[in-house]
XYZ file of C-alpha atoms in Angstrom:
458
model
C -15.887 8.717 -12.945
C -18.467 11.365 -15.261
C -22.703 11.047 -15.327
C -22.963 9.579 -18.414
C -20.736 6.969 -17.555
C -22.867 5.921 -14.155
C -26.185 5.768 -16.202
C -23.946 3.547 -18.877
C -22.579 1.647 -16.210
C -26.417 1.368 -14.399
C -27.649 0.528 -18.657
C -24.686 -2.324 -18.752
C -25.791 -3.864 -15.437
C -29.461 -4.145 -15.720
C -28.900 -5.558 -19.440
C -26.039 -8.173 -17.313
C -28.889 -8.646 -14.869
C -31.317 -9.189 -17.066
C -29.083 -12.176 -19.157
C -27.749 -13.659 -16.643
C -30.011 -13.954 -13.535
C -28.435 -16.149 -11.371
C -25.999 -12.911 -10.790
C -27.452 -12.184 -7.557
C -25.857 -8.625 -6.443
C -27.896 -5.402 -5.276
C -26.597 -3.650 -8.075
C -28.091 0.014 -7.536
C -26.135 -0.121 -4.424
C -23.239 -1.177 -6.153
C -24.198 1.598 -8.309
C -23.786 4.205 -4.869
C -20.272 2.817 -3.324
C -19.091 3.728 -7.201
C -20.331 7.104 -6.358
C -19.613 7.307 -2.917
C -15.370 6.857 -4.683
C -16.263 9.515 -7.038
C -16.983 11.986 -4.640
C -13.243 11.208 -3.229
C -11.764 12.256 -5.660
C -13.740 15.182 -5.435
C -12.225 15.959 -2.185
C -9.377 14.920 -4.099
C -9.306 18.650 -6.157
C -10.829 20.741 -3.536
C -9.671 20.304 -0.310
C -6.557 17.486 0.134
C -4.464 18.965 -2.941
C -0.401 19.123 -1.443
C 0.285 22.964 -1.373
C 4.370 23.795 -1.286
C 5.023 24.045 3.074
C 7.796 26.535 2.819
C 11.240 25.402 4.366
C 12.813 27.521 7.576
C 14.487 28.653 4.693
C 12.304 30.976 3.713
C 10.634 31.805 6.670
C 12.333 32.030 9.144
C 11.514 34.901 10.713
C 8.334 32.805 11.753
C 9.625 30.429 12.281
C 12.224 28.795 15.660
C 14.556 26.552 14.473
C 15.855 23.403 16.088
C 18.855 21.765 15.076
C 19.552 18.566 16.013
C 23.844 19.990 15.434
C 22.828 22.266 18.496
C 22.219 19.341 20.604
C 25.103 18.342 20.315
C 24.924 15.557 16.839
C 28.022 14.661 15.508
C 26.674 13.767 12.266
C 29.784 11.798 10.430
C 27.303 7.906 10.492
C 29.625 6.425 13.091
C 29.139 8.362 16.884
C 25.201 7.373 18.106
C 23.099 10.897 17.598
C 20.065 9.648 19.293
C 20.543 11.383 22.432
C 20.522 14.367 19.965
C 17.688 13.336 18.527
C 15.679 13.018 20.966
C 17.082 15.977 22.669
C 15.943 17.654 19.882
C 12.830 16.681 20.214
C 11.813 17.446 23.333
C 12.362 21.099 22.135
C 10.866 21.035 19.058
C 7.511 19.142 19.809
C 6.973 21.438 23.015
C 7.745 24.755 20.807
C 5.117 26.361 18.367
C 6.245 27.212 14.733
C 9.736 25.144 15.595
C 11.027 23.682 12.839
C 13.258 20.092 13.082
C 16.408 20.725 11.363
C 18.010 17.331 10.440
C 21.164 19.394 7.931
C 21.541 19.211 4.386
C 25.680 17.219 3.951
C 25.739 14.962 7.414
C 25.061 11.441 8.401
C 23.365 10.464 11.766
C 22.856 7.701 13.230
C 20.026 6.470 15.568
C 18.920 3.791 17.224
C 15.030 2.581 17.709
C 13.640 6.025 18.915
C 9.638 6.642 19.118
C 8.688 10.421 19.026
C 5.148 11.376 21.019
C 3.360 13.880 20.598
C 0.798 15.558 20.747
C 3.179 18.719 19.950
C 2.624 22.359 19.755
C 1.217 23.518 16.938
C 3.136 23.968 12.678
C 5.426 21.338 14.059
C 7.840 20.769 10.913
C 9.974 18.546 11.184
C 12.665 19.369 7.862
C 15.673 16.232 7.528
C 17.865 17.240 4.384
C 21.094 14.579 5.230
C 20.712 11.434 6.037
C 19.433 9.795 9.233
C 21.200 6.265 9.297
C 20.030 2.338 11.467
C 22.566 0.457 12.908
C 23.059 -2.750 11.020
C 23.572 -5.306 13.712
C 20.536 -7.065 13.833
C 21.903 -8.499 17.681
C 22.651 -5.325 19.174
C 18.802 -3.945 17.995
C 17.345 -2.761 20.945
C 14.805 -5.657 22.065
C 12.224 -3.026 23.669
C 12.166 -1.658 20.462
C 11.742 -4.775 17.970
C 9.171 -3.722 15.401
C 10.934 -0.181 14.594
C 12.879 2.607 14.117
C 11.840 5.752 13.962
C 8.160 5.888 15.413
C 6.266 9.277 15.016
C 2.736 9.439 17.074
C -0.107 11.546 18.639
C 0.609 14.476 15.706
C -1.667 16.680 14.748
C -1.163 19.008 11.398
C 3.146 18.344 11.573
C 4.827 17.696 8.245
C 7.521 15.215 7.019
C 9.214 16.712 4.713
C 13.291 17.678 2.744
C 15.180 16.156 0.826
C 17.249 14.257 2.948
C 16.655 10.390 3.617
C 16.061 7.225 5.880
C 18.302 4.624 5.760
C 17.346 1.540 7.245
C 20.954 -0.120 6.411
C 19.008 -3.497 6.194
C 20.950 -6.035 4.483
C 21.946 -7.824 7.169
C 18.743 -8.315 8.291
C 17.412 -9.230 4.891
C 20.155 -12.555 5.213
C 18.653 -13.126 8.343
C 14.773 -13.602 6.718
C 13.319 -17.386 6.940
C 12.458 -16.140 3.377
C 16.716 -16.222 2.712
C 17.284 -19.430 4.098
C 14.369 -21.711 4.791
C 16.093 -22.788 8.523
C 15.827 -19.259 9.982
C 13.322 -18.651 12.462
C 10.532 -16.614 11.261
C 9.880 -12.931 13.461
C 8.997 -9.788 12.483
C 11.414 -6.835 11.534
C 11.780 -2.354 12.195
C 9.657 -0.791 9.732
C 11.566 2.461 9.159
C 9.138 5.055 9.432
C 6.228 4.552 11.608
C 3.113 7.456 11.615
C 0.627 6.018 14.202
C -2.204 7.622 15.823
C -1.953 10.721 13.769
C -4.230 12.964 11.963
C -3.352 16.382 8.639
C -0.030 14.174 8.742
C 2.361 15.620 5.869
C 5.569 14.158 4.172
C 6.519 15.397 0.758
C 10.347 15.143 -0.550
C 11.816 11.833 1.290
C 13.657 9.483 0.190
C 13.147 5.755 2.633
C 15.622 3.160 2.174
C 16.860 -0.251 2.502
C 14.688 -1.290 5.649
C 15.518 -3.543 7.804
C 11.251 -4.640 7.216
C 8.929 -2.470 5.676
C 9.952 1.341 4.863
C 7.017 2.817 5.860
C 3.910 2.331 7.797
C 1.210 4.197 7.898
C -1.687 3.276 10.568
C -4.446 4.417 13.150
C -3.687 7.353 10.817
C -6.606 10.112 9.527
C -5.584 12.621 7.236
C -2.787 11.938 5.513
C -0.995 13.603 2.627
C 2.307 11.977 0.871
C 4.525 13.305 -1.798
C 6.932 13.228 -3.828
C 7.956 10.473 -1.559
C 10.539 7.658 -2.489
C 11.471 4.351 -1.681
C 14.071 2.198 -2.852
C 15.205 -0.717 -1.713
C 16.844 -4.308 -3.411
C 13.974 -6.683 -5.806
C 14.916 -8.981 -3.931
C 14.481 -7.875 -0.063
C 12.299 -9.334 1.380
C 9.192 -8.171 3.786
C 10.207 -4.802 2.277
C 6.818 -2.999 1.510
C 7.613 0.027 0.649
C 4.384 2.309 1.903
C 1.805 0.065 4.358
C -1.285 1.419 5.027
C -3.605 -0.262 7.991
C -7.071 0.938 9.994
C -6.656 4.467 8.746
C -9.026 6.854 6.615
C -8.552 9.929 4.326
C -4.841 8.919 2.717
C -3.290 10.174 -0.937
C -0.220 9.158 -2.963
C 0.637 10.863 -4.724
C 3.786 11.537 -7.256
C 5.901 8.770 -5.782
C 7.930 6.281 -6.821
C 8.984 2.423 -4.766
C 10.485 -0.048 -5.749
C 11.563 -3.023 -3.666
C 11.213 -6.835 -2.253
C 7.380 -6.601 -1.146
C 4.386 -4.410 -2.334
C 5.236 -0.919 -3.225
C 2.003 -0.168 -1.369
C -0.263 -2.489 1.480
C -3.361 -1.756 2.554
C -5.116 -4.012 4.750
C -7.819 -4.083 7.485
C -9.710 -0.521 8.699
C -9.082 1.450 5.850
C -10.936 3.326 3.756
C -11.079 6.352 1.822
C -7.922 5.633 0.159
C -6.385 7.552 -3.322
C -2.872 6.429 -5.018
C -2.393 9.008 -7.941
C 0.309 9.260 -10.411
C 2.273 6.151 -9.237
C 5.086 4.044 -10.209
C 6.100 0.865 -8.497
C 8.968 -1.577 -9.645
C 10.680 -3.897 -8.756
C 8.508 -5.298 -6.636
C 5.095 -7.374 -5.769
C 2.608 -5.189 -6.897
C 0.518 -2.633 -5.383
C -1.785 -4.562 -3.306
C -5.076 -4.778 -1.164
C -4.253 -7.539 1.633
C -4.038 -9.728 2.881
C -6.861 -9.689 4.821
C -8.297 -12.873 6.544
C -5.025 -14.561 8.340
C -5.721 -16.740 11.485
C -9.543 -16.638 11.159
C -9.087 -12.685 11.452
C -11.781 -10.029 10.422
C -9.975 -8.011 7.702
C -12.703 -4.643 6.029
C -11.010 -2.234 3.430
C -12.931 -0.083 1.727
C -13.424 2.840 -1.484
C -9.939 2.237 -2.908
C -8.856 4.719 -6.328
C -5.804 3.906 -8.077
C -5.404 6.578 -10.487
C -2.466 6.660 -13.527
C 0.611 3.793 -12.393
C 3.192 2.716 -14.408
C 4.527 -1.148 -13.081
C 7.163 -2.412 -14.298
C 8.913 -6.448 -14.190
C 7.451 -6.843 -10.471
C 4.851 -9.893 -10.118
C 1.414 -8.689 -9.473
C -0.331 -5.877 -10.570
C -3.004 -4.831 -8.882
C -3.519 -7.418 -6.720
C -6.324 -8.183 -3.722
C -5.051 -11.367 -1.604
C -7.585 -12.540 1.636
C -6.136 -16.123 3.836
C -8.685 -18.680 3.869
C -10.892 -18.666 7.128
C -11.449 -15.096 6.841
C -14.430 -13.111 7.468
C -14.967 -9.087 6.819
C -14.961 -7.636 2.799
C -13.582 -5.286 0.044
C -15.758 -3.494 -1.213
C -16.061 0.405 -3.751
C -12.424 -0.973 -5.354
C -11.455 1.584 -8.428
C -8.235 0.722 -10.525
C -8.278 3.068 -12.993
C -5.278 3.739 -16.031
C -2.657 1.339 -15.771
C 0.233 0.502 -18.131
C 1.774 -2.978 -16.704
C 5.000 -3.515 -18.942
C 6.346 -7.937 -18.549
C 4.098 -7.837 -14.655
C 3.990 -11.914 -13.980
C -0.395 -11.622 -13.175
C -1.214 -8.179 -14.053
C -4.904 -7.955 -12.184
C -5.057 -10.808 -9.807
C -7.511 -11.743 -6.847
C -6.594 -14.657 -4.846
C -8.290 -15.992 -1.581
C -6.856 -18.401 -0.983
C -3.250 -16.472 -0.511
C -0.853 -18.233 1.741
C 2.200 -16.200 3.103
C 3.221 -19.157 5.035
C 6.439 -22.035 5.669
C 3.658 -24.672 6.467
C 0.745 -25.723 4.633
C -2.638 -23.567 4.413
C -6.073 -24.850 4.262
C -9.178 -25.008 1.978
C -11.659 -22.971 4.962
C -15.510 -23.104 5.499
C -15.340 -18.367 5.320
C -13.241 -16.145 3.858
C -13.829 -12.645 2.657
C -16.122 -11.350 0.726
C -14.617 -9.335 -2.236
C -17.108 -7.272 -4.476
C -17.260 -3.747 -6.141
C -14.086 -4.194 -8.017
C -13.278 -1.648 -11.151
C -11.153 -2.314 -13.456
C -10.480 0.286 -16.103
C -7.997 1.105 -18.964
C -5.870 -1.002 -17.956
C -3.691 -2.032 -20.362
C 0.695 -3.820 -20.753
C 2.546 -6.804 -20.824
C 2.449 -9.489 -19.502
C 5.367 -12.308 -18.273
C 2.045 -14.660 -17.552
C -0.655 -16.534 -20.133
C -3.359 -16.205 -17.489
C -2.971 -12.457 -17.397
C -5.950 -12.180 -15.750
C -6.990 -14.291 -13.110
C -10.240 -13.936 -10.044
C -9.277 -17.142 -8.511
C -12.337 -15.866 -5.036
C -13.458 -18.497 -2.262
C -16.033 -21.220 -2.576
C -17.668 -20.440 0.230
C -18.105 -16.806 -1.079
C -17.538 -15.673 -4.167
C -16.694 -12.320 -5.293
C -19.065 -10.055 -6.407
C -20.036 -7.328 -8.987
C -16.058 -7.513 -10.884
C -15.680 -4.612 -13.117
C -13.586 -4.702 -16.509
C -13.750 -1.824 -19.248
C -11.214 -0.880 -21.672
C -8.286 -3.835 -20.470
C -5.836 -4.518 -22.991
C -2.995 -6.410 -21.618
C -0.758 -8.740 -23.889
C 2.811 -11.805 -23.417
C 4.751 -11.125 -26.154
C 5.331 -14.674 -26.808
C 2.121 -16.011 -26.883
C -1.351 -16.316 -26.642
C -3.212 -14.841 -22.798
C -5.999 -16.090 -20.849
C -8.970 -14.194 -18.099
C -8.903 -17.461 -15.541
C -12.462 -17.637 -13.300
C -12.740 -19.243 -9.971
C -16.682 -18.512 -7.654
C -16.398 -14.703 -9.647
C -19.283 -13.510 -10.764
C -18.977 -9.800 -13.076
C -19.654 -7.344 -15.999
C -16.804 -7.278 -19.210
C -17.387 -4.036 -21.229
C -15.847 -2.375 -23.812
C -12.593 -3.660 -25.021
C -11.929 -6.654 -22.717
C -8.248 -8.557 -23.608
C -7.812 -11.744 -22.944
C -11.673 -11.629 -22.617
C -13.362 -12.345 -19.409
C -17.458 -13.731 -20.859
C -16.140 -16.528 -17.561
C -17.621 -14.289 -15.427
C -21.207 -13.589 -17.104
C -21.560 -17.927 -16.816
C -21.857 -19.720 -13.647
C -21.718 -23.149 -15.857
C -17.976 -22.091 -16.974
C -17.906 -21.620 -13.404
C -19.376 -24.973 -12.004
C -16.827 -27.041 -14.711
C -13.456 -25.530 -13.095
C -11.594 -27.983 -10.386
C -14.139 -26.959 -6.959
C -12.128 -27.259 -4.106
C -12.442 -29.350 -0.244
C -11.850 -28.903 2.344
C -8.316 -31.385 3.153
C -7.382 -30.108 -0.511
C -4.540 -27.337 -0.107
C -3.888 -24.954 -1.871
C -0.136 -22.926 -1.727
C -0.959 -20.015 -3.402
C 2.265 -18.400 -1.314
C 5.249 -16.093 -1.979
C 8.419 -17.729 -0.428
């Protein structure tokens, strides 16, 4: 976003405010938040550009190689190599400039394990072989019900390699309540978790067939993910690709993600998140949320998606919140996005309800404001190509659309607005004029406290 764009946007906002005086918002505050997003762009160019990190092969003289095979790992995919990997971790973590090596061409069966820091400086986890999870849910460690490979309290560690992290998730999926509604709904392990860590780089890995979420970044600061591939069948339940929670300064780039849930999901207490050159599909799209479940507070700020292709996903770029929550989503920019046969290319859903029970409309909601959609084009499977379904109690505000062109191969397209205000300009197809008129908003059916709005994905 250059200075000319900021000046042009300011003029548009002032003009729109003069025409639609009923729109109550701080236009200048919006500009400040959009400018702060631009600062994230500058940081990406000057400070956090990913560079090649030499593996132990090219720097053997300066590295201490810790090979899991040296600790008794069989590497045949059948023997339990958990203890060998734990012993190798203890040595690598306590040794400066060490490389924990999972060798190429070998398969290591590993049970649920926590790998805890802090560790000595310049640790590299070099995964060139395959790590495999046990495939039987009933034999899973009950003390670690939600994790498989969990790394925590690391600083300046690098995860890299051409290897595979395979969650063997098919039996977990079959037991899900989303596959069989007679089964109880319960959580399942995440394949790879990085928790409470700083200055982490992840490069080149493949994570596949997770029991539930594939890769979670939780309570971290300064994480750079580059060239990662995430893969699971499109009907695998709750298998989010990359999930970001309570984390700041995260960059994901040049990554291909196809799962049965969100390709990337960003949830509470996360800010300064940038995604660039992302391929998504199959899956549920790229989502902020869900937020506000069980009357909780959700806050997400300063998010950029720049350059993405979403193919045959159920959603494109999405913000989803539950009724009854509080907090806010603001300072978001989705730009340079191509959608191909996507069911809901642009969607804000403040009546989200991913539950087997009915969800009620309530009197509070997570506020959504200052969201920009720029240079978004392609094909939609739904006649409602743009959906802004916002809360009656806390309407969406300052939604900006510029250069949006969405078509349906076998019919016309439209924009749906409910309690949503904003500013379309330039080419916007389908027209989003409903953002400018409170009259049109008031004509839509209003929800009441006893109405059920089941916007589910079950």
